[in-house]
Amino acid sequence: GSTGRAKSDGTYERNLISELCPPGGMKAEPPPDQMRSFAQAIPNLNPDLICPALLDALEDGQPWIIRAKALCVMEICINVAEDVLRISS
C-alpha cells in the first residue's frame, strides 16, 4: 500500500528505479510487465522523488544499459503525464 509514502525520504522511489534499471540483462529496456506496473503507479508517485532517482541513473559513469533503461522509464513517465493531461482537459 501507499501508507507512509507522503513522508518518504525517497528510498521507495530510488528502489523502484533501481528495480527498473538494473545493470544486468540482455535488453536495454525494463521488462514490459514491470513497465506496465510502473505506468499504473506513476500518478501516485512524487515527481520530486522520482526525478532525482532517474537523473542519478543517467549520471556519467553509470553503465550504458542503466542509462538506456532510465531513458525508457522517463519515456513512460512522459507518456502517462500526457495521457493524464489529455483526459483532464
MMTF fields as JSON, N, C-alpha, C and O atoms, coordinates in Angstrom:
{
  "mmtfVersion": "1.0.0",
  "mmtfProducer": "UNKNOWN",
  "numBonds": 355,
  "numAtoms": 356,
  "numGroups": 89,
  "numChains": 1,
  "numModels": 1,
  "chainsPerModel": [1],
  "groupsPerChain": [89],
  "chainIdList": ["A"],
  "bondAtomList": [4, 2, 8, 6, 12, 10, 16, 14, 20, 18, 24, 22, 28, 26, 32, 30, 36, 34, 40, 38, 44, 42, 48, 46, 52, 50, 56, 54, 60, 58, 64, 62, 68, 66, 72, 70, 76, 74, 80, 78, 84, 82, 88, 86, 92, 90, 96, 94, 100, 98, 104, 102, 108, 106, 112, 110, 116, 114, 120, 118, 124, 122, 128, 126, 132, 130, 136, 134, 140, 138, 144, 142, 148, 146, 152, 150, 156, 154, 160, 158, 164, 162, 168, 166, 172, 170, 176, 174, 180, 178, 184, 182, 188, 186, 192, 190, 196, 194, 200, 198, 204, 202, 208, 206, 212, 210, 216, 214, 220, 218, 224, 222, 228, 226, 232, 230, 236, 234, 240, 238, 244, 242, 248, 246, 252, 250, 256, 254, 260, 258, 264, 262, 268, 266, 272, 270, 276, 274, 280, 278, 284, 282, 288, 286, 292, 290, 296, 294, 300, 298, 304, 302, 308, 306, 312, 310, 316, 314, 320, 318, 324, 322, 328, 326, 332, 330, 336, 334, 340, 338, 344, 342, 348, 346, 352, 350],
  "bondOrderList": [1, 1, 1, 1, 1, 1, 1, 1, 1, 1, 1, 1, 1, 1, 1, 1, 1, 1, 1, 1, 1, 1, 1, 1, 1, 1, 1, 1, 1, 1, 1, 1, 1, 1, 1, 1, 1, 1, 1, 1, 1, 1, 1, 1, 1, 1, 1, 1, 1, 1, 1, 1, 1, 1, 1, 1, 1, 1, 1, 1, 1, 1, 1, 1, 1, 1, 1, 1, 1, 1, 1, 1, 1, 1, 1, 1, 1, 1, 1, 1, 1, 1, 1, 1, 1, 1, 1, 1],
  "groupList": [{"groupName": "GLY", "atomNameList": ["N", "CA", "C", "O"], "elementList": ["N", "C", "C", "O"], "formalChargeList": [0, 0, 0, 0], "bondAtomList": [1, 0, 2, 1, 3, 2], "bondOrderList": [1, 1, 2], "singleLetterCode": "G", "chemCompType": "PEPTIDE LINKING"}, {"groupName": "SER", "atomNameList": ["N", "CA", "C", "O"], "elementList": ["N", "C", "C", "O"], "formalChargeList": [0, 0, 0, 0], "bondAtomList": [1, 0, 2, 1, 3, 2], "bondOrderList": [1, 1, 2], "singleLetterCode": "S", "chemCompType": "L-PEPTIDE LINKING"}, {"groupName": "THR", "atomNameList": ["N", "CA", "C", "O"], "elementList": ["N", "C", "C", "O"], "formalChargeList": [0, 0, 0, 0], "bondAtomList": [1, 0, 2, 1, 3, 2], "bondOrderList": [1, 1, 2], "singleLetterCode": "T", "chemCompType": "L-PEPTIDE LINKING"}, {"groupName": "ARG", "atomNameList": ["N", "CA", "C", "O"], "elementList": ["N", "C", "C", "O"], "formalChargeList": [0, 0, 0, 0], "bondAtomList": [1, 0, 2, 1, 3, 2], "bondOrderList": [1, 1, 2], "singleLetterCode": "R", "chemCompType": "L-PEPTIDE LINKING"}, {"groupName": "ALA", "atomNameList": ["N", "CA", "C", "O"], "elementList": ["N", "C", "C", "O"], "formalChargeList": [0, 0, 0, 0], "bondAtomList": [1, 0, 2, 1, 3, 2], "bondOrderList": [1, 1, 2], "singleLetterCode": "A", "chemCompType": "L-PEPTIDE LINKING"}, {"groupName": "LYS", "atomNameList": ["N", "CA", "C", "O"], "elementList": ["N", "C", "C", "O"], "formalChargeList": [0, 0, 0, 0], "bondAtomList": [1, 0, 2, 1, 3, 2], "bondOrderList": [1, 1, 2], "singleLetterCode": "K", "chemCompType": "L-PEPTIDE LINKING"}, {"groupName": "ASP", "atomNameList": ["N", "CA", "C", "O"], "elementList": ["N", "C", "C", "O"], "formalChargeList": [0, 0, 0, 0], "bondAtomList": [1, 0, 2, 1, 3, 2], "bondOrderList": [1, 1, 2], "singleLetterCode": "D", "chemCompType": "L-PEPTIDE LINKING"}, {"groupName": "TYR", "atomNameList": ["N", "CA", "C", "O"], "elementList": ["N", "C", "C", "O"], "formalChargeList": [0, 0, 0, 0], "bondAtomList": [1, 0, 2, 1, 3, 2], "bondOrderList": [1, 1, 2], "singleLetterCode": "Y", "chemCompType": "L-PEPTIDE LINKING"}, {"groupName": "GLU", "atomNameList": ["N", "CA", "C", "O"], "elementList": ["N", "C", "C", "O"], "formalChargeList": [0, 0, 0, 0], "bondAtomList": [1, 0, 2, 1, 3, 2], "bondOrderList": [1, 1, 2], "singleLetterCode": "E", "chemCompType": "L-PEPTIDE LINKING"}, {"groupName": "ASN", "atomNameList": ["N", "CA", "C", "O"], "elementList": ["N", "C", "C", "O"], "formalChargeList": [0, 0, 0, 0], "bondAtomList": [1, 0, 2, 1, 3, 2], "bondOrderList": [1, 1, 2], "singleLetterCode": "N", "chemCompType": "L-PEPTIDE LINKING"}, {"groupName": "LEU", "atomNameList": ["N", "CA", "C", "O"], "elementList": ["N", "C", "C", "O"], "formalChargeList": [0, 0, 0, 0], "bondAtomList": [1, 0, 2, 1, 3, 2], "bondOrderList": [1, 1, 2], "singleLetterCode": "L", "chemCompType": "L-PEPTIDE LINKING"}, {"groupName": "ILE", "atomNameList": ["N", "CA", "C", "O"], "elementList": ["N", "C", "C", "O"], "formalChargeList": [0, 0, 0, 0], "bondAtomList": [1, 0, 2, 1, 3, 2], "bondOrderList": [1, 1, 2], "singleLetterCode": "I", "chemCompType": "L-PEPTIDE LINKING"}, {"groupName": "CYS", "atomNameList": ["N", "CA", "C", "O"], "elementList": ["N", "C", "C", "O"], "formalChargeList": [0, 0, 0, 0], "bondAtomList": [1, 0, 2, 1, 3, 2], "bondOrderList": [1, 1, 2], "singleLetterCode": "C", "chemCompType": "L-PEPTIDE LINKING"}, {"groupName": "PRO", "atomNameList": ["N", "CA", "C", "O"], "elementList": ["N", "C", "C", "O"], "formalChargeList": [0, 0, 0, 0], "bondAtomList": [1, 0, 2, 1, 3, 2], "bondOrderList": [1, 1, 2], "singleLetterCode": "P", "chemCompType": "L-PEPTIDE LINKING"}, {"groupName": "MET", "atomNameList": ["N", "CA", "C", "O"], "elementList": ["N", "C", "C", "O"], "formalChargeList": [0, 0, 0, 0], "bondAtomList": [1, 0, 2, 1, 3, 2], "bondOrderList": [1, 1, 2], "singleLetterCode": "M", "chemCompType": "L-PEPTIDE LINKING"}, {"groupName": "GLN", "atomNameList": ["N", "CA", "C", "O"], "elementList": ["N", "C", "C", "O"], "formalChargeList": [0, 0, 0, 0], "bondAtomList": [1, 0, 2, 1, 3, 2], "bondOrderList": [1, 1, 2], "singleLetterCode": "Q", "chemCompType": "L-PEPTIDE LINKING"}, {"groupName": "PHE", "atomNameList": ["N", "CA", "C", "O"], "elementList": ["N", "C", "C", "O"], "formalChargeList": [0, 0, 0, 0], "bondAtomList": [1, 0, 2, 1, 3, 2], "bondOrderList": [1, 1, 2], "singleLetterCode": "F", "chemCompType": "L-PEPTIDE LINKING"}, {"groupName": "TRP", "atomNameList": ["N", "CA", "C", "O"], "elementList": ["N", "C", "C", "O"], "formalChargeList": [0, 0, 0, 0], "bondAtomList": [1, 0, 2, 1, 3, 2], "bondOrderList": [1, 1, 2], "singleLetterCode": "W", "chemCompType": "L-PEPTIDE LINKING"}, {"groupName": "VAL", "atomNameList": ["N", "CA", "C", "O"], "elementList": ["N", "C", "C", "O"], "formalChargeList": [0, 0, 0, 0], "bondAtomList": [1, 0, 2, 1, 3, 2], "bondOrderList": [1, 1, 2], "singleLetterCode": "V", "chemCompType": "L-PEPTIDE LINKING"}],
  "groupTypeList": [0, 1, 2, 0, 3, 4, 5, 1, 6, 0, 2, 7, 8, 3, 9, 10, 11, 1, 8, 10, 12, 13, 13, 0, 0, 14, 5, 4, 8, 13, 13, 13, 6, 15, 14, 3, 1, 16, 4, 15, 4, 11, 13, 9, 10, 9, 13, 6, 10, 11, 12, 13, 4, 10, 10, 6, 4, 10, 8, 6, 0, 15, 13, 17, 11, 11, 3, 4, 5, 4, 10, 12, 18, 14, 8, 11, 12, 11, 9, 18, 4, 8, 6, 18, 10, 3, 11, 1, 1],
  "groupIdList": [1, 2, 3, 4, 5, 6, 7, 8, 9, 10, 11, 12, 13, 14, 15, 16, 17, 18, 19, 20, 21, 22, 23, 24, 25, 26, 27, 28, 29, 30, 31, 32, 33, 34, 35, 36, 37, 38, 39, 40, 41, 42, 43, 44, 45, 46, 47, 48, 49, 50, 51, 52, 53, 54, 55, 56, 57, 58, 59, 60, 61, 62, 63, 64, 65, 66, 67, 68, 69, 70, 71, 72, 73, 74, 75, 76, 77, 78, 79, 80, 81, 82, 83, 84, 85, 86, 87, 88, 89],
  "secStructList": [7, 7, 6, 6, 4, 4, 4, 7, 7, 1, 2, 2, 2, 2, 2, 2, 2, 2, 2, 2, 1, 7, 1, 7, 1, 1, 1, 1, 1, 7, 7, 2, 2, 2, 2, 2, 2, 2, 2, 2, 2, 4, 4, 4, 1, 7, 2, 2, 2, 2, 2, 2, 2, 2, 2, 2, 2, 6, 1, 6, 6, 1, 7, 2, 2, 2, 2, 2, 2, 2, 2, 2, 2, 2, 2, 2, 2, 2, 2, 2, 2, 2, 2, 2, 2, 2, 2, 2, 7],
  "xCoordList": [0.794, 0.0, 0.834, 2.063, 0.172, 0.859, 1.024, 1.465, 0.686, 0.794, 2.231, 3.155, 2.42, 3.734, 4.54, 5.609, 4.07, 4.845, 4.821, 5.713, 3.857, 3.767, 4.998, 5.396, 5.597, 6.773, 8.044, 9.046, 7.998, 9.105, 10.395, 10.376, 11.508, 12.815, 13.379, 14.535, 12.556, 12.987, 13.497, 13.821, 13.577, 14.079, 13.196, 13.7, 11.883, 10.958, 11.17, 11.257, 11.25, 11.404, 12.747, 12.813, 13.815, 15.137, 15.14, 15.711, 14.5, 14.43, 13.62, 13.972, 12.539, 11.703, 12.508, 12.451, 13.248, 14.064, 15.196, 15.529, 15.786, 16.846, 16.33, 17.031, 15.095, 14.499, 14.213, 14.344, 13.826, 13.536, 14.804, 14.791, 15.889, 17.121, 18.334, 19.328, 18.268, 19.425, 20.561, 20.32, 21.797, 22.935, 23.011, 23.747, 22.275, 22.362, 21.214, 20.37, 21.213, 20.139, 20.611, 21.658, 19.821, 20.176, 19.58, 20.065, 18.541, 17.857, 18.127, 18.336, 18.113, 18.35, 17.054, 16.95, 16.068, 14.805, 14.272, 14.5, 13.559, 12.99, 11.946, 11.381, 11.691, 10.674, 9.299, 8.942, 8.525, 7.21, 6.268, 5.525, 6.281, 5.383, 5.752, 4.869, 7.044, 7.474, 7.125, 6.753, 7.246, 6.913, 5.415, 5.017, 4.586, 3.133, 2.79, 2.005, 3.38, 3.13, 3.573, 2.871, 4.74, 5.251, 4.332, 4.035, 3.877, 2.993, 1.715, 1.207, 1.2, -0.017, 0.253, -0.64, 1.465, 1.818, 2.182, 2.112, 2.567, 3.079, 2.192, 2.709, 0.869, 0.056, 0.143, -0.15, 0.54, 0.62, 2.032, 2.247, 2.993, 4.378, 4.697, 4.114, 5.618, 6.043, 7.136, 8.229, 6.859, 7.874, 9.143, 10.222, 9.022, 10.203, 11.144, 12.296, 10.661, 11.495, 11.873, 12.959, 10.98, 11.261, 12.312, 13.233, 12.173, 13.087, 14.555, 15.401, 14.89, 16.301, 16.823, 17.979, 15.971, 16.395, 16.689, 17.656, 15.857, 16.102, 17.354, 18.143, 17.538, 18.736, 20.004, 21.02, 19.948, 21.098, 21.438, 22.609, 20.4, 20.625, 21.26, 21.84, 21.15, 21.722, 23.114, 23.734, 23.605, 24.898, 26.03, 26.007, 27.023, 28.242, 28.837, 28.793, 29.38, 29.968, 29.027, 29.472, 27.727, 26.776, 26.935, 27.195, 26.78, 26.839, 25.779, 24.699, 26.098, 25.191, 23.82, 22.81, 23.772, 22.486, 21.563, 20.346, 22.132, 21.323, 20.773, 19.605, 21.622, 21.17, 20.089, 19.126, 20.245, 19.235, 17.899, 16.847, 17.943, 16.709, 16.067, 14.843, 16.882, 16.352, 15.634, 14.603, 16.175, 15.511, 14.157, 13.198, 14.072, 12.785, 11.781, 10.608, 12.243, 11.369, 10.903, 9.738, 11.8, 11.428, 10.371, 9.437, 10.522, 9.547, 8.164, 7.163, 8.107, 6.825, 6.224, 5.02, 7.052, 6.56, 5.932, 4.86, 6.593, 6.081, 4.772, 3.813, 4.735, 3.516, 2.335, 1.227, 2.563, 1.486, 1.036, -0.162, 1.979, 1.63, 0.796, -0.177, 1.175, 0.401, -1.007, -1.973, -1.123, -2.451, -3.305, -4.486, -2.721, -3.449, -3.922, -5.065, -3.052, -3.413, -4.517, -5.425, -4.432, -5.433, -6.795, -7.82, -6.808, -8.054, -8.677, -9.896, -7.82, -8.337, -8.748, -9.378, -8.405, -8.769, -9.98, -10.404],
  "yCoordList": [-1.19, 0.0, 1.25, 1.194, 2.364, 3.641, 4.303, 5.45, 3.616, 4.174, 4.577, 3.79, 5.798, 6.256, 6.9, 7.449, 6.854, 7.434, 8.955, 9.573, 9.568, 11.029, 11.644, 12.755, 10.939, 11.44, 10.749, 10.7, 10.224, 9.442, 10.255, 11.453, 9.58, 10.198, 9.876, 10.184, 9.254, 8.915, 7.501, 7.074, 6.755, 5.384, 4.503, 3.731, 4.613, 3.811, 4.081, 3.155, 5.361, 5.751, 5.305, 4.821, 5.459, 5.008, 3.503, 3.017, 2.761, 1.307, 0.927, -0.004, 1.652, 1.395, 1.588, 0.749, 2.678, 2.946, 1.921, 1.49, 1.528, 0.512, -0.824, -1.528, -1.164, -2.406, -2.331, -3.328, -1.157, -0.982, -0.857, -1.164, -0.411, -0.109, -0.851, -0.219, -2.176, -2.904, -2.913, -2.712, -3.144, -3.124, -4.347, -4.33, -5.391, -6.603, -6.751, -5.868, -7.886, -8.189, -8.096, -7.522, -8.67, -8.708, -7.537, -7.197, -6.93, -5.857, -4.51, -4.414, -3.476, -2.114, -1.435, -0.209, -2.227, -1.682, -2.604, -3.813, -2.032, -2.865, -3.829, -3.572, -4.939, -5.889, -5.225, -4.391, -5.594, -4.974, -5.059, -4.112, -6.169, -6.293, -5.288, -4.709, -5.08, -4.088, -2.673, -1.824, -2.428, -1.103, -0.826, 0.297, -1.841, -1.664, -1.338, -0.428, -2.08, -1.819, -0.41, 0.301, -0.017, 1.318, 2.386, 3.379, 2.191, 3.163, 3.355, 4.472, 2.283, 2.385, 3.126, 3.786, 3.027, 3.655, 5.133, 5.882, 5.558, 6.922, 8.009, 8.89, 7.988, 9.078, 9.212, 10.278, 8.151, 8.181, 8.425, 8.45, 8.604, 8.808, 10.291, 11.095, 10.645, 12.026, 12.347, 11.787, 13.242, 13.556, 14.167, 14.036, 14.837, 15.409, 14.333, 14.621, 13.099, 11.996, 11.05, 10.471, 10.896, 10.03, 10.652, 9.968, 11.947, 12.604, 12.524, 12.188, 12.817, 12.685, 11.246, 11.033, 10.273, 8.871, 8.55, 7.85, 9.059, 8.85, 9.585, 9.047, 10.809, 11.562, 10.867, 10.869, 10.272, 9.516, 8.358, 8.042, 7.724, 6.596, 7.048, 6.235, 8.336, 8.877, 9.47, 9.909, 9.484, 10.102, 9.487, 8.304, 10.324, 9.821, 8.75, 8.862, 7.737, 6.655, 5.482, 4.377, 5.705, 4.593, 3.745, 4.281, 2.42, 1.581, 2.024, 2.48, 1.885, 2.34, 1.699, 2.335, 0.451, -0.251, 0.355, 0.388, 0.83, 1.503, 2.805, 3.139, 3.538, 4.807, 4.583, 5.346, 3.545, 3.237, 2.889, 3.345, 2.085, 1.715, 2.935, 3.065, 3.825, 5.039, 5.906, 6.509, 5.965, 6.729, 6.112, 6.837, 4.786, 4.111, 4.466, 4.709, 4.494, 4.831, 6.279, 6.579, 7.171, 8.574, 8.714, 9.506, 7.95, 7.994, 7.578, 8.196, 6.533, 6.089, 7.198, 7.448, 7.86, 8.961, 10.054, 10.563, 10.411, 11.457, 11.013, 11.782, 9.777, 9.27, 9.257, 9.642, 8.82, 8.79, 10.216, 10.475, 11.135, 12.533, 13.127, 13.838, 12.837, 13.328, 12.751, 13.457, 11.464, 10.829, 11.473, 11.74, 11.725, 12.338, 13.739, 14.11, 14.504, 15.851, 15.814, 16.646, 14.86, 14.737, 14.376, 14.91, 13.483, 13.06, 14.192, 14.36, 14.971, 16.019, 17.288, 18.168, 17.395, 18.638, 18.46, 19.406],
  "zCoordList": [0.0, 0.0, 0.0, 0.047, -0.052, -0.141, 1.223, 1.296, 2.288, 3.622, 3.905, 3.696, 4.379, 4.777, 3.666, 3.933, 2.436, 1.353, 1.359, 0.778, 1.977, 1.995, 2.653, 2.304, 3.592, 4.295, 3.8, 4.513, 2.595, 2.067, 1.989, 1.706, 2.244, 2.075, 0.698, 0.406, -0.149, -1.497, -1.644, -2.752, -0.536, -0.592, -1.463, -2.279, -1.296, -2.094, -3.588, -4.394, -3.937, -5.336, -5.893, -7.023, -5.124, -5.577, -5.8, -6.777, -4.893, -5.048, -6.284, -7.009, -6.513, -7.68, -8.965, -9.865, -9.053, -10.241, -10.349, -11.454, -9.233, -9.252, -9.781, -10.508, -9.409, -9.896, -11.393, -12.103, -11.87, -13.296, -14.136, -15.328, -13.528, -14.27, -13.703, -13.347, -13.615, -13.087, -14.113, -15.303, -13.659, -14.57, -15.484, -16.471, -15.177, -15.976, -16.945, -17.096, -17.591, -18.528, -19.963, -20.262, -20.833, -22.25, -23.034, -24.113, -22.494, -23.22, -22.557, -21.348, -23.394, -22.893, -22.499, -22.539, -22.12, -21.625, -20.537, -20.577, -19.561, -18.495, -19.068, -20.131, -18.364, -18.822, -18.936, -18.104, -19.968, -20.188, -18.989, -18.731, -18.253, -17.095, -16.005, -15.373, -15.782, -14.787, -15.248, -14.437, -16.543, -17.069, -16.939, -16.63, -17.172, -17.014, -15.565, -15.297, -14.636, -13.204, -12.828, -12.109, -13.318, -13.021, -13.609, -12.945, -14.851, -15.502, -14.696, -14.59, -14.134, -13.323, -12.017, -11.485, -11.501, -10.227, -10.371, -9.396, -11.566, -11.766, -11.172, -10.485, -11.405, -10.856, -9.328, -8.788, -8.636, -7.175, -6.653, -5.441, -7.553, -7.138, -7.071, -7.798, -6.202, -6.029, -7.049, -6.972, -8.007, -9.017, -8.421, -9.0, -7.266, -6.621, -6.089, -5.765, -5.997, -5.541, -6.69, -6.685, -7.669, -8.814, -9.733, -10.179, -10.014, -10.956, -10.527, -11.356, -9.274, -8.878, -9.015, -9.38, -8.721, -8.86, -10.322, -10.622, -11.234, -12.663, -13.121, -13.898, -12.645, -13.019, -12.531, -13.225, -11.338, -10.831, -11.764, -11.97, -12.33, -13.232, -14.55, -15.27, -14.866, -16.101, -15.916, -16.884, -14.689, -14.388, -15.206, -15.545, -15.512, -16.139, -15.236, -14.011, -15.837, -15.062, -14.867, -14.555, -15.048, -14.963, -16.227, -17.304, -16.1, -17.301, -18.318, -17.943, -19.588, -20.645, -20.516, -20.817, -20.074, -20.029, -18.964, -19.147, -17.863, -16.836, -17.413, -17.208, -18.137, -18.717, -19.769, -19.844, -20.575, -21.595, -20.938, -21.384, -19.882, -19.176, -18.52, -18.518, -17.967, -17.351, -18.388, -18.089, -19.595, -20.652, -21.001, -21.267, -21.004, -21.242, -20.144, -20.424, -18.91, -17.782, -17.902, -17.639, -18.294, -18.471, -19.572, -19.444, -20.643, -21.728, -21.23, -21.589, -20.406, -19.839, -18.974, -19.037, -18.171, -17.325, -18.183, -17.856, -19.273, -20.154, -20.803, -20.866, -21.282, -21.922, -20.962, -21.335, -19.736, -18.739, -18.419, -18.312, -18.266, -17.976, -19.117, -18.868, -20.357, -21.5, -21.497, -21.786, -21.169, -21.103, -20.025, -20.245, -18.865, -17.755, -18.158, -17.891, -18.791, -19.233, -20.29, -20.278, -21.187, -22.253, -21.659, -22.083, -20.692, -20.051, -19.235, -19.217, -18.557, -17.667, -18.413, -17.825, -19.687, -20.408, -21.288, -21.952]
}
